Short mmCIF file of C-alpha atoms and ligand atoms in Angstrom, two decimals:
data_model
loop_
_atom_site.label_atom_id
_atom_site.label_comp_id
_atom_site.label_asym_id
_atom_site.label_seq_id
_atom_site.Cartn_x
_atom_site.Cartn_y
_atom_site.Cartn_z
CA MET A 55 -25.24 81.31 -23.76
CA LYS A 56 -21.34 81.64 -23.40
CA LYS A 57 -19.05 79.10 -22.92
CA THR A 58 -17.48 79.83 -19.66
CA ALA A 59 -21.55 80.03 -18.65
CA LEU A 60 -22.83 76.65 -20.35
CA SER A 61 -19.65 74.68 -18.85
CA VAL A 62 -20.79 76.18 -15.03
CA PHE A 63 -24.01 75.06 -15.55
CA CYS A 64 -22.79 71.32 -16.74
CA ILE A 65 -20.88 70.93 -13.61
CA LEU A 66 -25.17 72.12 -12.04
CA MET A 67 -26.57 69.81 -13.87
CA THR A 68 -24.61 67.18 -12.87
CA TRP A 69 -24.93 67.36 -9.38
CA VAL A 70 -27.98 67.84 -9.81
CA THR A 71 -28.76 64.39 -11.88
CA ASN A 72 -26.78 62.76 -9.84
CA ALA A 73 -28.44 64.15 -5.94
CA GLN A 74 -32.24 63.28 -7.78
CA SER A 75 -32.27 59.95 -7.78
CA ASP A 76 -35.29 60.45 -9.50
CA PHE A 77 -36.79 57.06 -7.52
CA SER A 78 -36.83 58.49 -4.21
CA ASP A 79 -40.08 58.30 -2.34
CA LEU A 80 -41.73 61.10 -4.68
CA ASN A 81 -45.29 59.49 -6.61
CA VAL A 82 -44.70 58.39 -9.83
CA VAL A 83 -45.65 61.99 -11.72
CA ALA A 84 -43.37 63.49 -9.42
CA GLN A 85 -40.90 60.62 -10.43
CA ALA A 86 -41.75 61.52 -14.09
CA HIS A 87 -41.61 65.28 -13.73
CA ARG A 88 -37.29 64.76 -12.28
CA ILE A 89 -37.22 62.27 -15.40
CA VAL A 90 -37.90 65.27 -18.51
CA ASP A 91 -36.75 67.88 -16.79
CA THR A 92 -33.21 66.37 -17.05
CA LEU A 93 -33.80 65.11 -20.65
CA ALA A 94 -35.13 68.37 -21.84
CA SER A 95 -32.77 70.08 -19.67
CA PRO A 96 -30.65 72.84 -21.58
CA TYR A 97 -27.54 70.39 -20.75
CA MET A 98 -29.03 66.93 -22.57
CA CYS A 99 -28.86 69.59 -26.05
CA GLY A 100 -31.63 67.92 -27.35
CA ARG A 101 -30.60 64.30 -27.39
CA GLY A 102 -28.75 64.87 -30.43
CA TYR A 103 -25.83 64.85 -32.44
CA VAL A 104 -24.11 69.22 -30.93
CA ASP A 105 -22.30 68.82 -28.06
CA ASN A 106 -22.26 65.23 -26.99
CA GLY A 107 -26.05 65.50 -26.15
CA ASN A 108 -26.65 61.68 -27.49
CA LEU A 109 -24.22 60.60 -25.10
CA LYS A 110 -25.03 62.81 -21.79
CA ALA A 111 -28.53 61.28 -22.48
CA ALA A 112 -27.70 57.29 -22.95
CA THR A 113 -25.38 58.00 -19.60
CA TYR A 114 -28.17 59.10 -17.26
CA LEU A 115 -30.07 56.28 -18.84
CA ASN A 116 -27.83 53.60 -17.87
CA ASN A 117 -27.58 55.28 -14.41
CA LYS A 118 -30.95 54.36 -14.18
CA PHE A 119 -30.77 51.42 -15.43
CA LYS A 120 -28.14 50.30 -12.71
CA LYS A 121 -29.52 51.41 -9.73
CA LEU A 122 -33.08 49.98 -10.82
CA GLY A 123 -30.89 46.59 -11.43
CA LEU A 124 -31.33 45.51 -14.62
CA ILE A 125 -30.22 42.48 -15.50
CA PRO A 126 -27.90 43.57 -19.33
CA PHE A 127 -27.68 41.09 -22.36
CA GLY A 128 -24.05 40.65 -22.50
CA LYS A 129 -21.40 42.96 -20.71
CA SER A 130 -23.22 46.11 -20.82
CA TYR A 131 -26.74 47.62 -21.35
CA GLU A 132 -25.22 49.45 -24.68
CA GLN A 133 -26.13 48.14 -28.24
CA LYS A 134 -23.66 50.08 -29.86
CA PHE A 135 -24.94 51.55 -33.77
CA GLU A 136 -24.16 54.20 -35.96
CA TYR A 137 -25.81 56.07 -39.08
CA PRO A 138 -24.84 59.63 -41.00
CA VAL A 139 -26.08 62.96 -40.00
CA ASN A 140 -26.07 66.00 -41.49
CA THR A 141 -25.08 68.54 -38.29
CA TYR A 142 -24.42 72.48 -38.03
CA PRO A 143 -22.79 72.53 -34.76
CA THR A 144 -21.79 76.78 -34.95
CA ALA A 145 -24.49 79.33 -34.55
CA TYR A 146 -25.80 80.50 -38.18
CA SER A 147 -27.34 83.34 -38.64
CA VAL A 148 -30.49 84.72 -41.46
CA LYS A 149 -31.69 88.02 -42.69
CA ILE A 150 -34.76 88.31 -43.86
CA ASN A 151 -34.00 92.48 -45.59
CA ASP A 152 -31.25 92.83 -43.57
CA GLU A 153 -33.47 92.53 -39.92
CA LEU A 154 -31.84 89.18 -38.10
CA ALA A 155 -34.75 86.35 -38.39
CA LYS A 156 -35.49 84.69 -34.82
CA PRO A 157 -34.11 80.60 -35.66
CA GLY A 158 -37.25 78.21 -34.05
CA ALA A 159 -39.48 81.29 -34.22
CA ASP A 160 -39.82 82.54 -37.13
CA TYR A 161 -38.17 79.47 -38.96
CA ILE A 162 -35.85 76.34 -39.21
CA VAL A 163 -33.11 75.24 -41.52
CA ILE A 164 -33.90 72.35 -42.51
CA PRO A 165 -31.23 69.77 -42.20
CA SER A 166 -30.15 68.54 -45.64
CA THR A 167 -29.28 72.16 -45.96
CA PRO A 168 -25.15 72.56 -46.74
CA THR A 169 -23.37 75.31 -45.94
CA THR A 170 -24.50 78.21 -47.46
CA ASN A 171 -23.07 82.35 -47.23
CA GLY A 172 -24.01 85.75 -48.80
CA THR A 173 -26.92 87.51 -49.75
CA PHE A 174 -29.26 86.70 -52.24
CA SER A 175 -32.72 88.05 -54.28
CA VAL A 176 -35.82 86.81 -52.89
CA VAL A 177 -38.27 85.28 -55.77
CA ARG A 178 -42.25 84.50 -54.91
CA PHE A 179 -43.73 81.70 -56.50
CA ASP A 180 -47.52 82.37 -54.98
CA ARG A 181 -51.41 80.28 -56.44
CA SER A 182 -51.12 83.85 -58.86
CA ILE A 183 -48.60 82.29 -60.81
CA LEU A 184 -49.36 78.42 -60.39
CA SER A 185 -52.93 79.22 -61.63
CA ASP A 186 -51.51 80.26 -64.79
CA THR A 187 -49.74 78.14 -67.04
CA MET A 188 -48.53 81.24 -69.64
CA LYS A 189 -46.58 82.83 -65.72
CA VAL A 190 -45.26 78.95 -65.06
CA LYS A 191 -43.80 79.01 -68.03
CA GLU A 192 -42.37 82.36 -67.85
CA PHE A 193 -40.86 81.43 -64.13
CA PHE A 194 -38.57 78.46 -65.25
CA THR A 195 -37.55 80.56 -67.56
CA HIS A 196 -34.97 82.72 -65.04
CA ASP A 197 -31.90 81.39 -63.38
CA TYR A 198 -32.48 81.70 -59.41
CA THR A 199 -29.11 79.70 -59.16
CA ASN A 200 -28.36 82.91 -57.30
CA SER A 201 -31.50 84.10 -55.73
CA PHE A 202 -34.07 81.99 -53.06
CA VAL A 203 -37.15 80.97 -54.86
CA MET A 204 -39.80 81.84 -51.87
CA ILE A 205 -42.95 79.24 -51.86
CA ASP A 206 -45.79 80.40 -51.44
CA ASP A 207 -49.26 78.32 -51.09
CA SER A 208 -51.37 80.12 -49.39
CA GLY A 209 -54.79 79.86 -50.35
CA ALA A 210 -54.60 75.75 -51.48
CA THR A 211 -56.37 73.54 -49.92
CA GLU A 212 -57.03 70.80 -52.56
CA LYS A 213 -55.07 67.67 -51.88
CA LYS A 214 -54.01 67.85 -55.50
CA GLU A 215 -53.05 71.11 -55.61
CA LYS A 216 -50.83 70.48 -52.41
CA GLU A 217 -49.52 68.01 -53.63
CA ILE A 218 -47.83 70.50 -56.86
CA TRP A 219 -46.45 72.24 -53.96
CA GLU A 220 -45.09 69.65 -51.90
CA SER A 221 -43.25 68.48 -55.08
CA LEU A 222 -41.75 72.12 -55.14
CA LYS A 223 -39.62 71.69 -52.42
CA SER A 224 -37.56 69.22 -53.96
CA ASN A 225 -36.23 72.51 -55.94
CA PRO A 226 -36.94 72.30 -59.76
CA PHE A 227 -35.45 76.03 -60.19
CA LYS A 228 -32.14 74.87 -59.44
CA ALA A 229 -32.03 78.11 -56.50
CA LYS A 230 -30.15 78.21 -54.21
CA GLY A 231 -32.42 78.36 -51.84
CA ILE A 232 -36.10 77.35 -51.28
CA ILE A 233 -38.05 79.25 -48.37
CA TYR A 234 -41.60 77.28 -48.34
CA LEU A 235 -43.82 79.39 -46.16
CA CYS A 236 -46.00 77.35 -43.79
CA ASP A 237 -48.13 77.54 -40.33
CA LYS A 238 -46.26 75.07 -38.10
CA LEU A 239 -42.54 74.70 -38.08
CA THR A 240 -41.35 71.32 -37.84
CA GLU A 241 -38.19 69.90 -37.89
CA GLU A 242 -36.66 66.89 -39.07
CA THR A 243 -32.83 65.26 -39.64
CA SER A 244 -31.34 64.45 -42.49
CA GLU A 245 -28.41 61.55 -43.44
CA THR A 246 -27.40 63.56 -46.53
CA VAL A 247 -26.66 67.24 -47.69
CA ALA A 248 -28.59 68.38 -50.43
CA ASP A 249 -27.02 71.34 -53.39
CA TYR A 250 -29.92 74.14 -52.18
CA ALA A 251 -30.78 74.97 -48.67
CA THR A 252 -34.28 74.76 -47.24
CA LEU A 253 -35.72 77.28 -45.33
CA ASN A 254 -39.59 76.49 -43.97
CA ALA A 255 -40.19 79.97 -42.66
CA LEU A 256 -43.59 81.21 -40.84
CA ARG A 257 -46.27 82.71 -43.03
CA ASN A 258 -46.75 85.74 -40.43
CA SER A 259 -43.23 85.98 -39.83
CA PRO A 260 -41.21 88.93 -41.49
CA PHE A 261 -40.03 85.94 -43.91
CA ARG A 262 -43.79 87.09 -45.94
CA TYR A 263 -42.17 90.11 -47.12
CA ALA A 264 -39.30 88.95 -47.78
CA THR A 265 -36.66 90.94 -51.26
CA SER A 266 -33.56 89.83 -50.02
CA ILE A 267 -32.07 86.97 -47.46
CA SER A 268 -28.20 87.22 -45.93
CA ILE A 269 -27.43 83.71 -45.05
CA ASP A 270 -24.26 82.71 -42.98
CA ILE A 271 -24.63 78.65 -42.42
CA LYS A 272 -21.96 75.95 -42.23
CA ASN A 273 -23.13 72.17 -41.77
CA LYS A 274 -20.58 69.20 -40.91
CA LEU A 275 -21.62 66.02 -41.96
CA ILE A 276 -21.35 63.50 -39.38
CA ALA A 277 -19.84 59.59 -41.80
CA SER A 278 -20.63 57.32 -39.03
CA PHE A 279 -21.74 59.18 -35.30
CA PRO A 280 -21.59 56.66 -32.79
CA THR A 281 -24.76 56.18 -30.65
CA GLN A 282 -26.41 53.16 -28.52
CA ASN A 283 -29.44 51.65 -27.77
CA LEU A 284 -29.68 50.68 -24.06
CA ILE A 285 -31.62 47.48 -23.26
CA GLY A 286 -31.85 45.77 -19.48
CA TYR A 287 -34.12 43.21 -18.22
CA ILE A 288 -35.96 41.63 -15.10
CA LYS A 289 -36.10 38.14 -14.98
CA GLY A 290 -38.62 35.86 -14.73
CA LYS A 291 -39.68 33.22 -12.36
CA VAL A 292 -41.07 30.95 -14.46
CA GLN A 293 -40.39 31.00 -18.15
CA PRO A 294 -37.68 33.94 -18.08
CA ASP A 295 -36.44 33.23 -21.58
CA SER A 296 -40.11 34.78 -22.89
CA PHE A 297 -41.03 38.24 -22.17
CA ILE A 298 -42.85 41.33 -22.32
CA VAL A 299 -40.89 44.36 -24.00
CA PHE A 300 -41.66 47.70 -23.40
CA THR A 301 -39.72 50.16 -26.17
CA ALA A 302 -38.99 53.86 -26.01
CA HIS A 303 -36.58 55.87 -27.73
CA TYR A 304 -34.56 58.42 -26.29
CA ASP A 305 -32.60 60.50 -28.96
CA HIS A 306 -33.83 63.30 -30.46
CA LEU A 307 -33.26 65.91 -32.39
CA GLY A 308 -30.16 67.53 -31.16
CA LYS A 309 -29.08 71.51 -30.72
CA MET A 310 -28.67 73.56 -34.03
CA GLY A 311 -27.29 76.30 -34.79
CA SER A 312 -28.25 78.13 -31.59
CA ILE A 313 -31.57 76.43 -31.22
CA TYR A 314 -32.19 73.27 -29.48
CA PHE A 315 -34.76 70.76 -29.83
CA PRO A 316 -35.93 69.39 -26.12
CA GLY A 317 -38.03 67.30 -27.43
CA ALA A 318 -39.76 67.13 -23.58
CA ASN A 319 -43.06 65.48 -25.11
CA ASP A 320 -40.98 63.52 -27.72
CA ASN A 321 -39.86 61.74 -26.21
CA ALA A 322 -38.44 62.36 -22.48
CA SER A 323 -42.28 61.67 -21.72
CA GLY A 324 -41.91 57.71 -22.82
CA ILE A 325 -39.23 57.50 -21.22
CA ALA A 326 -40.50 58.70 -18.33
CA MET A 327 -42.58 55.82 -18.28
CA LEU A 328 -40.33 53.44 -19.45
CA LEU A 329 -38.23 54.17 -16.33
CA SER A 330 -41.18 54.34 -13.76
CA LEU A 331 -42.79 51.20 -15.31
CA ALA A 332 -38.66 49.05 -15.16
CA ARG A 333 -39.30 51.10 -11.11
CA TYR A 334 -42.90 49.06 -10.12
CA TYR A 335 -41.50 45.86 -12.11
CA ALA A 336 -38.00 45.83 -10.37
CA GLU A 337 -39.86 46.33 -7.17
CA HIS A 338 -42.67 43.48 -7.97
CA SER A 339 -40.28 40.81 -9.69
CA ASP A 340 -41.99 38.53 -7.08
CA SER A 341 -44.74 37.93 -8.88
CA LEU A 342 -43.18 37.85 -12.79
CA ARG A 343 -43.86 34.75 -14.77
CA TYR A 344 -41.70 35.70 -17.82
CA SER A 345 -38.85 38.04 -17.94
CA VAL A 346 -39.43 41.85 -18.77
CA ALA A 347 -37.26 44.00 -20.54
CA PHE A 348 -36.79 47.24 -20.98
CA MET A 349 -35.22 49.41 -24.33
CA ALA A 350 -34.58 52.80 -24.49
CA PHE A 351 -33.63 52.84 -28.35
CA SER A 352 -31.31 56.05 -30.02
CA GLY A 353 -31.70 57.21 -34.38
CA GLU A 354 -35.28 57.02 -33.86
CA GLU A 355 -36.11 60.15 -35.54
CA ILE A 356 -33.45 59.63 -38.19
CA ALA A 357 -35.87 56.39 -39.92
CA LEU A 358 -36.62 54.34 -36.81
CA LEU A 359 -32.48 53.68 -36.89
CA GLY A 360 -32.55 51.79 -33.68
CA SER A 361 -35.47 49.76 -33.34
CA LYS A 362 -34.73 48.50 -37.59
CA TYR A 363 -30.88 48.32 -35.76
CA TYR A 364 -32.22 45.91 -32.89
CA THR A 365 -34.81 43.68 -34.71
CA GLU A 366 -32.04 42.69 -37.35
CA HIS A 367 -29.24 42.10 -34.04
CA PRO A 368 -31.73 40.34 -31.37
CA PRO A 369 -30.32 39.23 -28.43
CA PHE A 370 -32.83 37.14 -27.58
CA PRO A 371 -34.91 35.61 -30.25
CA LEU A 372 -37.83 38.01 -31.14
CA SER A 373 -40.27 35.38 -31.20
CA LYS A 374 -39.72 34.74 -27.48
CA ILE A 375 -42.20 38.51 -27.37
CA ARG A 376 -45.02 37.37 -26.20
CA PHE A 377 -46.07 41.35 -26.37
CA LEU A 378 -44.34 44.84 -27.06
CA ILE A 379 -45.34 48.52 -26.18
CA ASN A 380 -44.15 51.00 -27.49
CA MET A 381 -44.52 54.74 -25.79
CA ASP A 382 -43.72 57.92 -27.84
CA ILE A 383 -45.41 60.70 -26.47
CA MET A 384 -46.67 60.43 -23.34
CA GLY A 385 -46.75 63.78 -22.39
CA THR A 386 -50.24 65.53 -22.10
CA GLY A 387 -53.58 62.20 -22.27
CA ASP A 388 -56.92 64.96 -21.79
CA GLU A 389 -57.83 63.61 -25.21
CA GLY A 390 -57.08 59.42 -24.17
CA ILE A 391 -54.63 57.33 -26.03
CA THR A 392 -54.40 56.18 -29.11
CA VAL A 393 -53.01 53.08 -30.03
CA VAL A 394 -51.63 52.57 -33.05
CA ASN A 395 -52.08 48.18 -34.35
CA GLY A 396 -55.40 47.71 -32.67
CA THR A 397 -57.12 46.84 -34.94
CA ILE A 398 -54.18 44.18 -35.62
CA TYR A 399 -54.19 42.62 -32.42
CA ASP A 400 -57.83 43.01 -31.34
CA GLY A 401 -58.06 40.73 -28.12
CA ALA A 402 -55.42 42.66 -26.69
CA PHE A 403 -57.32 45.92 -27.86
CA LYS A 404 -60.29 44.66 -26.07
CA ASP A 405 -58.68 43.59 -22.57
CA LEU A 406 -57.13 47.39 -22.94
CA VAL A 407 -60.36 48.77 -23.49
CA LYS A 408 -61.83 46.21 -21.03
CA ILE A 409 -59.39 47.33 -17.77
CA ASN A 410 -59.56 51.29 -18.91
CA ASP A 411 -63.56 51.39 -19.19
CA SER A 412 -63.37 48.93 -15.04
CA GLN A 413 -61.08 51.51 -13.53
CA HIS A 414 -62.19 54.25 -15.05
CA LEU A 415 -58.71 55.33 -16.46
CA LEU A 416 -59.32 57.44 -19.47
CA LYS A 417 -61.41 59.37 -21.82
CA THR A 418 -60.99 57.60 -25.16
CA VAL A 419 -58.82 54.13 -25.59
CA LYS A 420 -58.76 55.12 -29.59
CA LEU A 421 -58.41 52.64 -31.57
CA ARG A 422 -55.85 52.59 -35.09
CA GLY A 423 -54.06 50.57 -37.67
CA GLU A 424 -50.56 49.45 -38.67
CA THR A 425 -48.38 52.83 -38.79
CA ALA A 426 -44.52 52.76 -39.98
CA ASN A 427 -43.63 56.15 -37.17
CA SER A 428 -42.45 55.07 -34.19
CA ASP A 429 -40.34 52.12 -32.72
CA HIS A 430 -42.35 49.82 -33.13
CA TYR A 431 -42.85 49.27 -36.97
CA PHE A 432 -40.39 46.75 -37.45
CA PHE A 433 -40.72 44.44 -34.98
CA TYR A 434 -44.12 44.49 -36.49
CA LYS A 435 -43.07 43.84 -39.59
CA ASN A 436 -41.03 40.61 -37.86
CA HIS A 437 -44.06 39.34 -36.46
CA VAL A 438 -43.32 40.35 -33.16
CA PRO A 439 -47.29 41.34 -31.19
CA ASP A 440 -47.33 44.88 -30.14
CA PHE A 441 -49.11 48.34 -29.95
CA PHE A 442 -47.71 51.70 -29.89
CA ILE A 443 -49.28 53.74 -27.73
CA TYR A 444 -48.86 58.04 -27.34
CA THR A 445 -51.53 60.25 -25.71
CA MET A 446 -52.86 63.17 -26.98
CA GLY A 447 -55.00 66.77 -26.59
CA GLY A 448 -53.67 69.61 -24.47
CA ILE A 449 -50.36 71.29 -25.68
CA LYS A 450 -49.45 70.92 -29.82
CA ALA A 451 -45.67 71.38 -29.71
CA TYR A 452 -43.81 69.27 -31.66
CA HIS A 453 -40.58 69.24 -33.50
CA ASP A 454 -39.81 72.54 -32.47
CA ILE A 455 -38.16 74.59 -29.70
CA PHE A 456 -41.15 75.54 -27.76
CA ASP A 457 -42.02 71.41 -27.58
CA ARG A 458 -40.47 72.03 -23.81
CA ARG A 459 -40.55 70.49 -19.76
CA GLU A 460 -41.87 73.97 -18.42
CA THR A 461 -44.77 73.24 -20.18
CA LEU A 462 -45.19 69.54 -20.14
CA PRO A 463 -48.27 68.56 -17.75
CA LEU A 464 -48.44 64.77 -17.73
CA THR A 465 -51.64 65.41 -17.73
CA LYS A 466 -52.96 61.73 -17.48
CA PHE A 467 -49.44 60.05 -16.91
CA ASP A 468 -50.20 58.36 -13.61
CA GLU A 469 -53.57 56.30 -15.08
CA VAL A 470 -51.54 55.38 -18.31
CA TYR A 471 -49.17 53.88 -15.94
CA LYS A 472 -51.61 52.25 -13.96
CA LEU A 473 -53.16 51.03 -17.63
CA LEU A 474 -50.13 49.70 -18.88
CA ILE A 475 -49.29 47.55 -15.75
CA GLN A 476 -52.95 46.19 -15.32
CA PHE A 477 -52.56 45.08 -18.79
CA THR A 478 -48.82 44.01 -19.07
CA SER A 479 -49.19 42.21 -15.97
CA ASP A 480 -52.79 40.47 -16.96
CA ILE A 481 -50.54 38.73 -20.07
CA ASN A 482 -47.97 37.83 -17.20
CA GLN A 483 -50.46 35.88 -15.40
CA ARG A 484 -50.88 34.61 -18.91
CA LYS A 485 -49.67 30.62 -20.06
CA PHE A 486 -48.20 30.67 -23.39
CA LYS A 487 -47.35 27.55 -25.44
ZN1 ZN B 520 -40.81 60.34 -31.06
#
């Protein structure tokens, strides 16, 4: 999109965002769609590091928290922190055998990639080499400082062999760059810059025939990217210094070159649930024994940095959290939900299943053990009882350009919403010592 068109679009989006009070008379699912539509829009630039995407999302949430009447801890909802991150603020191009490849669709640039410019030969390393010790030895006698090594593990199924292929991503070839052929493009984030480029490319893309690559990419390492968690609460009537907590991350991978990662399911959907629950509790605050806090974290996609920072700088003691529910990926539910830490807090898990069964909400409430894959983790490590809940089934888009608002169904959003309200309302009735 051209710059002028983009700025007109930005003005339009700001107007639309303000005009649509997401908390009108709409039902819960229609509201959630509006929230996802806004957060996953091009205006938000994937809520990351380019074109103020992250800040735009934070501003949106700040306004929402204010409208809901949440109380801040301290002067504002914001808890500021910073971290290093590698970015790609300008468009990049990759040509395979002189033909322009499609970013996001044919390949992704792994974000440890440094500025790389020029035309290089592509040398294939596949199973016919790996299975022959002599060929491997021969392969490593060459100099690849002006070549890309294309790693093709087609046919590898055994775990042990897969591990060997994985280890080759660390570039033992000392090549200019690595092309890793794969079946699904899954983007990530990086705090550091490597001394070689890495591209993941689809096995069935033009990359499979690559003999040469022309690449023009510029990175920009931001040493201290300023960001913020947003935290607010609704005051309980009996024991307001004890809390039930809902968390969800609002950051995503952002924009890289000319593409952006919308992150509709991951995790605009979780924020939609967070705001829906905040609205519910704002309207039902009279019945609250304990306070209910709502935490929208940043930095999740780069090693859970926002929630980690929060647990290191909590505005009230972590021991005052009666229960915490982290919501990350709430967009489907055809196959039910998974409950991380369900095996640890089995009493609470049984309560959840009981509600689900009696109200016939979801097909499955699946039990899972401890994981370090979302914002509940550092709370759990600090002995806060918590679940991390995510929906299962339906669309498979994840950390790619296809995780879009247009295709996010929110299939069981209403059922999960009801389940969470019943579960936390029950906790709210209970007396803790
Ligand atoms: Zn996520």
